[in-house]
């Protein structure tokens, strides 16, 4: 299912000032790119990939994609192709990533870029392509896993669209690029708030606020009891590391976009994302890259090892130093480095997989992290989506060996994870790909918010410390959400 004729994509470049003039927004608009996205945020399948002002992990480009032509959706054991304009649904036999490759990305085999003026587009990510989310339980399409944990979500396990329209912000130059296949004017989608041309729902969502406090699906006692069970498996040699999480849930009302903006401003995470779906919404402020493929080079950056941040500079440095010197955290990190080296080797050239950075410190608003970097050269016969499927879900949020760790997770966590520890990703028409691990992520559906936190459990883990680490990880999420409009 590919285009026999060239697919022409038209790219226009604007300064922020020129773009704001075209759509009639004030020049003093704070975060103009996000202000533009707000006008399409309520449309089904609108997606924002947001560096949140962070320069970590080569953060440079912000991408918004909206109005997809078609979507691949998966839930349970069913995979469906959705025609967005007609709502026609077709059941497919392929697994999710393969369905995206065959039914969506194959339509981009003959793209021709037409720039409005003589400017370079080769440095831009995406332009047009496939993008969306693969929840943790997408892994069930690729591995035989038990079904103990409760699936109480309306949200699909997997939703990826074919986007032939995007806006891309280069935060280094300040330019914003509008990419489309039909030359539809920007004012068809974006206009001043009082304009009749604005595309939005008929009613403006009310202000966001929680209507109940957050509660966990595991008490402290139950969480520590689960760690004791994992300890038994570890001592028996059944596995070496298991990532155990708890889920926090609260009721809410109002505008999730408002909540996302507050979270991204306070966390400045380089892999932040907002994805509006018919059944709910994902607001992610993830600091973690899963897999990137650029010019044939594969990169993955697993996070393993966490310490809290402190306002006092001396205490904060002591916390970072304790992480850098902690044998437990280094051994946790090394286990996942080995797992990911094996995962990406399946689709990389022989002897090309390297570890250029081991146990590096990265500091975020709430916590310090220990991060390693693994690279490789993608086989010329392999697709980045094949690589993603083979490595999914990420080893940093499962454990080792991966399949046995996932079995233990399903046994001990009361509910399935859905988007938590899944991925938000894109692959452009040139097969450039980037993806996150969806930690520090909020799922909103049916007027309920879910947010998770977990950690890698190894033989010398201390249960009380592991429990506290989960709370540290959401210390810039739950309190922020609780404070909005209260």
C-alpha positions as semicolon CSV with decimal commas, in nm:
position;residue;x (nm);y (nm);z (nm)
1;X;0,000;0,000;0,000
2;X;0,236;0,270;-0,125
3;X;0,204;0,581;-0,339
4;X;0,291;0,507;-0,702
5;X;0,308;0,880;-0,772
6;X;0,512;1,138;-0,585
7;X;0,357;1,274;-0,266
8;X;0,437;1,644;-0,265
9;X;0,495;1,801;0,078
10;X;0,504;2,179;0,095
11;X;0,723;2,338;0,362
12;X;0,703;2,704;0,464
13;X;0,940;2,872;0,710
14;X;0,838;3,155;0,941
15;X;0,988;3,363;1,214
16;X;0,778;3,354;1,529
17;X;0,677;3,716;1,474
18;X;0,562;3,653;1,116
19;X;0,365;3,346;1,218
20;X;0,194;3,529;1,504
21;X;0,098;3,806;1,260
22;X;-0,057;3,555;1,019
23;X;-0,277;3,390;1,283
24;X;-0,351;3,714;1,469
25;X;-0,189;3,636;1,805
26;X;-0,015;3,894;2,024
27;X;0,365;3,912;1,997
28;X;0,399;3,895;2,375
29;X;0,229;3,555;2,380
30;X;0,413;3,329;2,625
31;X;0,531;3,004;2,461
32;X;0,382;3,084;2,115
33;X;0,429;2,729;1,984
34;X;0,227;2,583;2,271
35;X;-0,028;2,862;2,236
36;X;-0,079;2,753;1,876
37;X;-0,111;2,389;1,978
38;X;-0,375;2,480;2,235
39;X;-0,607;2,566;1,946
40;X;-0,591;2,212;1,807
41;X;-0,530;2,031;2,138
42;X;-0,895;1,926;2,171
43;X;-0,907;1,768;1,823
44;X;-0,887;1,386;1,814
45;X;-0,530;1,258;1,768
46;X;-0,359;1,596;1,814
47;X;-0,004;1,530;1,931
48;X;0,263;1,759;2,078
49;X;0,624;1,646;2,122
50;X;0,773;1,904;2,355
51;X;1,131;1,957;2,473
52;X;0,992;2,189;2,745
53;X;1,286;2,423;2,704
54;X;1,533;2,149;2,800
55;X;1,858;2,104;2,607
56;X;1,918;1,754;2,749
57;X;1,931;1,463;2,503
58;X;1,995;1,707;2,216
59;X;1,661;1,877;2,276
60;X;1,614;2,125;1,991
61;X;1,291;2,064;1,801
62;X;0,928;2,080;1,912
63;X;0,679;1,902;1,687
64;X;0,302;1,920;1,666
65;X;0,107;1,686;1,439
66;X;-0,268;1,696;1,391
67;X;-0,553;1,579;1,164
68;X;-0,411;1,235;1,072
69;X;-0,542;1,063;0,759
70;X;-0,568;0,722;0,921
71;X;-0,483;0,550;1,248
72;X;-0,372;0,206;1,363
73;X;-0,534;0,117;1,696
74;X;-0,483;-0,192;1,911
75;X;-0,664;-0,314;2,220
76;X;-0,663;-0,661;2,376
77;X;-0,581;-0,892;2,085
78;X;-0,738;-0,680;1,809
79;X;-0,560;-0,448;1,564
80;X;-0,771;-0,203;1,364
81;X;-0,715;0,042;1,078
82;X;-0,930;0,354;1,121
83;X;-1,010;0,597;0,839
84;X;-1,036;0,920;1,038
85;X;-1,253;1,110;0,786
86;X;-1,519;0,837;0,754
87;X;-1,469;0,654;1,088
88;X;-1,459;0,330;0,888
89;X;-1,282;0,052;1,082
90;X;-1,105;-0,247;0,929
91;X;-0,976;-0,541;1,134
92;X;-0,616;-0,635;1,054
93;X;-0,417;-0,954;1,096
94;X;-0,078;-0,786;1,150
95;X;0,065;-0,697;1,488
96;X;0,066;-0,323;1,574
97;X;0,413;-0,209;1,463
98;X;0,396;-0,420;1,146
99;X;0,051;-0,276;1,069
100;X;0,191;0,078;1,097
101;X;0,473;-0,013;0,859
102;X;0,248;-0,179;0,601
103;X;-0,065;0,038;0,609
104;X;0,063;0,382;0,710
105;X;0,434;0,443;0,659
106;X;0,435;0,264;0,322
107;X;0,234;0,559;0,184
108;X;0,544;0,777;0,229
109;X;0,779;0,589;-0,002
110;X;0,781;0,860;-0,269
111;X;0,778;1,196;-0,088
112;X;0,900;1,506;-0,267
113;X;0,973;1,816;-0,055
114;X;0,875;2,151;-0,201
115;X;1,013;2,444;0,001
116;X;0,860;2,789;-0,044
117;X;1,204;2,944;-0,073
118;X;1,563;2,835;-0,099
119;X;1,613;2,700;0,254
120;X;1,740;2,367;0,378
121;X;1,499;2,111;0,528
122;X;1,746;1,824;0,569
123;X;1,807;1,903;0,937
124;X;1,437;1,891;1,028
125;X;1,295;1,586;1,205
126;X;0,972;1,416;1,098
127;X;0,815;1,668;0,847
128;X;0,543;1,410;0,771
129;X;0,521;1,054;0,899
130;X;0,374;0,824;1,160
131;X;0,348;0,917;1,526
132;X;0,161;0,819;1,839
133;X;0,183;0,594;2,140
134;X;0,254;0,231;2,216
135;X;0,142;0,139;2,568
136;X;0,336;-0,107;2,782
137;X;0,084;-0,381;2,707
138;X;0,163;-0,364;2,335
139;X;0,427;-0,615;2,444
140;X;0,149;-0,875;2,472
141;X;0,129;-0,887;2,092
142;X;0,494;-0,997;2,082
143;X;0,535;-1,220;2,389
144;X;0,310;-1,474;2,562
145;X;0,234;-1,319;2,901
146;X;-0,010;-1,404;3,183
147;X;-0,331;-1,202;3,233
148;X;-0,353;-1,154;3,608
149;X;-0,345;-0,775;3,645
150;X;-0,678;-0,598;3,586
151;X;-0,726;-0,402;3,263
152;X;-0,963;-0,121;3,369
153;X;-0,875;0,129;3,094
154;X;-1,088;0,278;2,817
155;X;-0,770;0,387;2,637
156;X;-0,633;0,159;2,362
157;X;-0,298;-0,013;2,415
158;X;-0,164;0,137;2,091
159;X;-0,263;0,437;1,875
160;X;-0,046;0,560;1,587
161;X;-0,155;0,795;1,308
162;X;-0,032;0,888;0,962
163;X;0,021;1,265;0,977
164;X;0,054;1,463;0,654
165;X;0,055;1,795;0,836
166;X;0,290;1,927;1,106
167;X;0,443;2,234;1,265
168;X;0,806;2,210;1,373
169;X;0,983;2,464;1,594
170;X;1,361;2,492;1,578
171;X;1,438;2,634;1,922
172;X;1,797;2,704;1,818
173;X;1,711;2,940;1,532
174;X;1,359;3,041;1,638
175;X;1,213;2,939;1,301
176;X;0,882;2,753;1,276
177;X;0,814;2,529;0,975
178;X;0,469;2,445;0,844
179;X;0,460;2,116;0,652
180;X;0,154;1,995;0,459
181;X;0,048;1,803;0,149
182;X;-0,238;2,034;0,053
183;X;-0,115;2,390;0,116
184;X;-0,412;2,453;0,344
185;X;-0,359;2,799;0,498
186;X;-0,249;2,816;0,860
187;X;-0,557;3,021;0,939
188;X;-0,767;2,713;0,863
189;X;-0,638;2,569;1,190
190;X;-0,494;2,855;1,393
191;X;-0,642;3,198;1,453
192;X;-0,682;3,457;1,727
193;X;-0,909;3,332;2,008
194;X;-1,199;3,559;1,907
195;X;-1,186;3,454;1,544
196;X;-1,469;3,257;1,387
197;X;-1,206;3,063;1,189
198;X;-1,064;2,898;1,497
199;X;-1,097;2,519;1,489
200;X;-1,208;2,398;1,829
201;X;-1,493;2,238;2,015
202;X;-1,810;2,437;2,074
203;X;-1,752;2,460;2,446
204;X;-1,437;2,581;2,619
205;X;-1,327;2,332;2,887
206;X;-1,349;2,456;3,242
207;X;-1,041;2,509;3,456
208;X;-0,863;2,195;3,569
209;X;-0,889;2,080;3,928
210;X;-0,885;1,757;4,126
211;X;-1,212;1,656;4,289
212;X;-1,064;1,378;4,505
213;X;-0,714;1,321;4,651
214;X;-0,471;1,076;4,492
215;X;-0,482;0,724;4,635
216;X;-0,252;0,432;4,552
217;X;-0,356;0,086;4,435
218;X;-0,107;-0,052;4,690
219;X;-0,062;0,042;5,054
220;X;0,291;0,082;5,183
221;X;0,259;-0,258;5,352
222;X;0,134;-0,421;5,030
223;X;0,412;-0,263;4,826
224;X;0,679;-0,389;5,067
225;X;0,513;-0,733;5,069
226;X;0,543;-0,743;4,690
227;X;0,913;-0,655;4,722
228;X;0,954;-0,950;4,961
229;X;0,802;-1,178;4,695
230;X;1,040;-1,035;4,434
231;X;1,326;-1,092;4,679
232;X;1,237;-1,460;4,686
233;X;1,250;-1,480;4,307
234;X;1,585;-1,300;4,306
235;X;1,739;-1,531;4,565
236;X;1,616;-1,833;4,368
237;X;1,793;-1,702;4,057
238;X;1,459;-1,672;3,880
239;X;1,545;-1,315;3,774
240;X;1,804;-1,048;3,849
241;X;1,597;-0,729;3,855
242;X;1,223;-0,648;3,852
243;X;1,072;-0,304;3,807
244;X;0,783;-0,278;4,054
245;X;0,538;0,013;4,037
246;X;0,235;0,152;4,216
247;X;-0,049;0,348;4,052
248;X;-0,194;0,668;4,197
249;X;-0,550;0,765;4,098
250;X;-0,765;1,074;4,154
251;X;-1,086;1,217;4,008
252;X;-1,072;1,547;3,823
253;X;-1,272;1,789;3,616
254;X;-1,181;2,047;3,355
255;X;-0,904;2,104;3,106
256;X;-0,617;1,851;3,098
257;X;-0,415;2,078;2,867
258;X;-0,402;2,331;3,151
259;X;-0,265;2,062;3,384
260;X;-0,006;1,956;3,125
261;X;0,122;2,312;3,085
262;X;0,179;2,344;3,459
263;X;0,356;2,006;3,475
264;X;0,585;2,079;3,180
265;X;0,676;2,423;3,313
266;X;0,773;2,283;3,652
267;X;0,959;1,977;3,526
268;X;1,124;2,084;3,197
269;X;1,160;1,724;3,081
270;X;1,309;1,680;2,730
271;X;1,062;1,409;2,621
272;X;0,741;1,575;2,728
273;X;0,432;1,495;2,519
274;X;0,061;1,565;2,501
275;X;-0,164;1,329;2,304
276;X;-0,540;1,376;2,282
277;X;-0,734;1,062;2,194
278;X;-1,107;0,988;2,158
279;X;-1,104;0,785;2,482
280;X;-0,875;1,004;2,690
281;X;-0,556;1,204;2,701
282;X;-0,187;1,143;2,775
283;X;0,024;1,410;2,948
284;X;0,384;1,292;2,977
285;X;0,683;1,474;3,126
286;X;0,934;1,201;3,066
287;X;1,310;1,258;3,097
288;X;1,397;0,930;2,923
289;X;1,474;0,847;2,563
290;X;1,397;0,492;2,454
291;X;1,532;0,456;2,099
292;X;1,645;0,708;1,841
293;X;1,748;0,634;1,483
294;X;1,912;0,915;1,289
295;X;2,121;0,868;0,974
296;X;2,133;0,496;1,047
297;X;2,276;0,540;1,399
298;X;2,076;0,388;1,686
299;X;2,088;0,542;2,033
300;X;1,919;0,438;2,357
301;X;1,963;0,608;2,697
302;X;1,833;0,396;2,985
303;X;1,778;0,555;3,326
304;X;1,852;0,340;3,630
305;X;1,938;0,498;3,963
306;X;1,757;0,784;4,138
307;X;1,814;1,026;4,425
308;X;1,597;1,320;4,541
309;X;1,683;1,685;4,472
310;X;1,723;1,939;4,756
311;X;1,699;2,318;4,761
312;X;2,010;2,332;4,980
313;X;2,307;2,314;4,735
314;X;2,526;2,113;4,973
315;X;2,255;1,856;5,043
316;X;2,176;1,840;4,670
317;X;2,539;1,775;4,577
318;X;2,570;1,511;4,850
319;X;2,260;1,339;4,709
320;X;2,409;1,339;4,357
321;X;2,747;1,216;4,483
322;X;2,583;0,931;4,675
323;X;2,412;0,819;4,353
324;X;2,732;0,830;4,149
325;X;2,916;0,616;4,405
326;X;2,632;0,369;4,484
327;X;2,728;0,014;4,388
328;X;2,364;-0,098;4,395
329;X;2,253;0,166;4,145
330;X;2,553;0,106;3,920
331;X;2,485;-0,269;3,913
332;X;2,114;-0,202;3,837
333;X;2,213;0,027;3,553
334;X;2,469;-0,220;3,416
335;X;2,211;-0,503;3,406
336;X;1,984;-0,290;3,188
337;X;2,274;-0,175;2,969
338;X;2,352;-0,541;2,897
339;X;1,985;-0,616;2,827
340;X;1,952;-0,324;2,584
341;X;2,281;-0,405;2,411
342;X;2,131;-0,747;2,339
343;X;1,794;-0,601;2,232
344;X;1,935;-0,357;1,976
345;X;2,200;-0,602;1,851
346;X;1,920;-0,802;1,684
347;X;1,884;-0,526;1,422
348;X;2,229;-0,363;1,428
349;X;2,538;-0,441;1,227
350;X;2,773;-0,696;1,389
351;X;3,023;-0,542;1,635
352;X;2,871;-0,193;1,595
353;X;2,703;-0,174;1,938
354;X;2,902;0,047;2,179
355;X;2,854;0,208;2,522
356;X;3,001;0,560;2,490
357;X;2,867;0,677;2,828
358;X;2,821;0,465;3,140
359;X;2,674;0,592;3,472
360;X;2,645;0,960;3,373
361;X;2,461;1,198;3,606
362;X;2,154;1,383;3,475
363;X;1,972;1,617;3,713
364;X;1,605;1,710;3,674
365;X;1,367;1,923;3,878
366;X;1,266;1,649;4,124
367;X;1,546;1,390;4,109
368;X;1,902;1,306;4,003
369;X;1,931;1,010;3,761
370;X;2,206;0,772;3,655
371;X;2,197;0,746;3,274
372;X;2,396;0,537;3,028
373;X;2,415;0,568;2,649
374;X;2,427;0,276;2,404
375;X;2,473;0,319;2,029
376;X;2,481;0,097;1,721
377;X;2,451;0,102;1,342
378;X;2,114;-0,014;1,210
379;X;2,123;-0,298;0,960
380;X;2,050;-0,167;0,610
381;X;1,774;-0,426;0,574
382;X;1,604;-0,332;0,905
383;X;1,337;-0,072;0,968
384;X;1,346;0,147;1,281
385;X;0,996;0,014;1,361
386;X;1,132;-0,343;1,354
387;X;1,399;-0,231;1,600
388;X;1,137;-0,068;1,823
389;X;0,914;-0,378;1,818
390;X;1,206;-0,610;1,899
391;X;1,314;-0,401;2,199
392;X;0,962;-0,327;2,329
393;X;0,890;-0,255;2,609
394;X;1,213;-0,094;2,726
395;X;1,439;-0,293;2,952
396;X;1,487;-0,007;3,198
397;X;1,123;-0,038;3,309
398;X;1,083;-0,417;3,305
399;X;1,389;-0,583;3,452
400;X;1,610;-0,877;3,360
401;X;1,560;-1,124;3,211
402;X;1,284;-0,920;3,048
403;X;1,008;-1,178;2,993
404;X;1,033;-1,326;3,341
405;X;1,037;-0,978;3,492
406;X;0,720;-0,892;3,296
407;X;0,552;-1,206;3,429
408;X;0,634;-1,101;3,787
409;X;0,507;-0,747;3,719
410;X;0,174;-0,887;3,595
411;X;0,152;-1,109;3,903
412;X;0,221;-0,838;4,162
413;X;0,090;-0,508;4,022
414;X;-0,291;-0,498;4,070
415;X;-0,358;-0,319;3,739
416;X;-0,208;-0,320;3,394
417;X;0,012;-0,025;3,300
418;X;-0,141;0,100;2,972
419;X;0,067;0,406;2,869
420;X;0,298;0,387;3,174
421;X;0,636;0,252;3,066
422;X;0,516;0,247;2,708
423;X;0,641;0,496;2,451
424;X;0,543;0,807;2,258
425;X;0,728;0,803;1,927
426;X;0,749;0,926;1,569
427;X;0,906;0,803;1,248
428;X;0,933;1,053;0,964
429;X;0,916;0,976;0,594
430;X;1,301;0,942;0,585
431;X;1,279;0,677;0,860
432;X;1,422;0,908;1,124
433;X;1,276;0,794;1,456
434;X;1,274;0,907;1,817
435;X;1,087;0,765;2,113
436;X;1,045;0,813;2,486
437;X;0,989;0,584;2,781
438;X;0,663;0,704;2,935
439;X;0,766;0,741;3,296
440;X;0,640;1,053;3,484
441;X;0,322;1,024;3,281
442;X;-0,044;1,100;3,352
443;X;-0,336;0,926;3,182
444;X;-0,672;1,105;3,189
445;X;-0,991;0,917;3,104
446;X;-1,348;0,904;3,234
447;X;-1,275;1,196;3,470
448;X;-1,000;0,999;3,642
449;X;-0,625;1,060;3,643
450;X;-0,372;0,779;3,673
451;X;-0,004;0,836;3,749
452;X;0,257;0,574;3,827
453;X;0,596;0,542;3,993
454;X;0,824;0,243;4,030
455;X;1,182;0,132;4,063
456;X;1,419;-0,152;3,985
457;X;1,434;-0,410;4,263
458;X;1,758;-0,608;4,303
459;X;1,894;-0,844;4,568
460;X;2,029;-0,571;4,796
461;X;1,728;-0,337;4,768
462;X;1,599;-0,194;5,097
463;X;1,214;-0,197;5,084
464;X;1,161;0,127;5,277
465;X;1,410;0,310;5,051
466;X;1,253;0,167;4,735
467;X;0,908;0,279;4,850
468;X;1,037;0,630;4,922
469;X;1,202;0,643;4,579
470;X;0,862;0,595;4,413
471;X;0,731;0,896;4,607
472;X;1,037;1,105;4,512
473;X;0,966;1,037;4,145
474;X;0,616;1,188;4,160
475;X;0,711;1,473;4,396
476;X;0,686;1,722;4,108
477;X;0,367;1,569;3,967
478;X;0,106;1,482;4,228
479;X;0,157;1,796;4,443
480;X;0,154;2,013;4,130
481;X;-0,176;1,863;4,013
482;X;-0,322;1,898;4,364
483;X;-0,231;2,268;4,375
484;X;-0,388;2,376;4,044
485;X;-0,691;2,603;4,096
486;X;-0,727;2,503;4,462
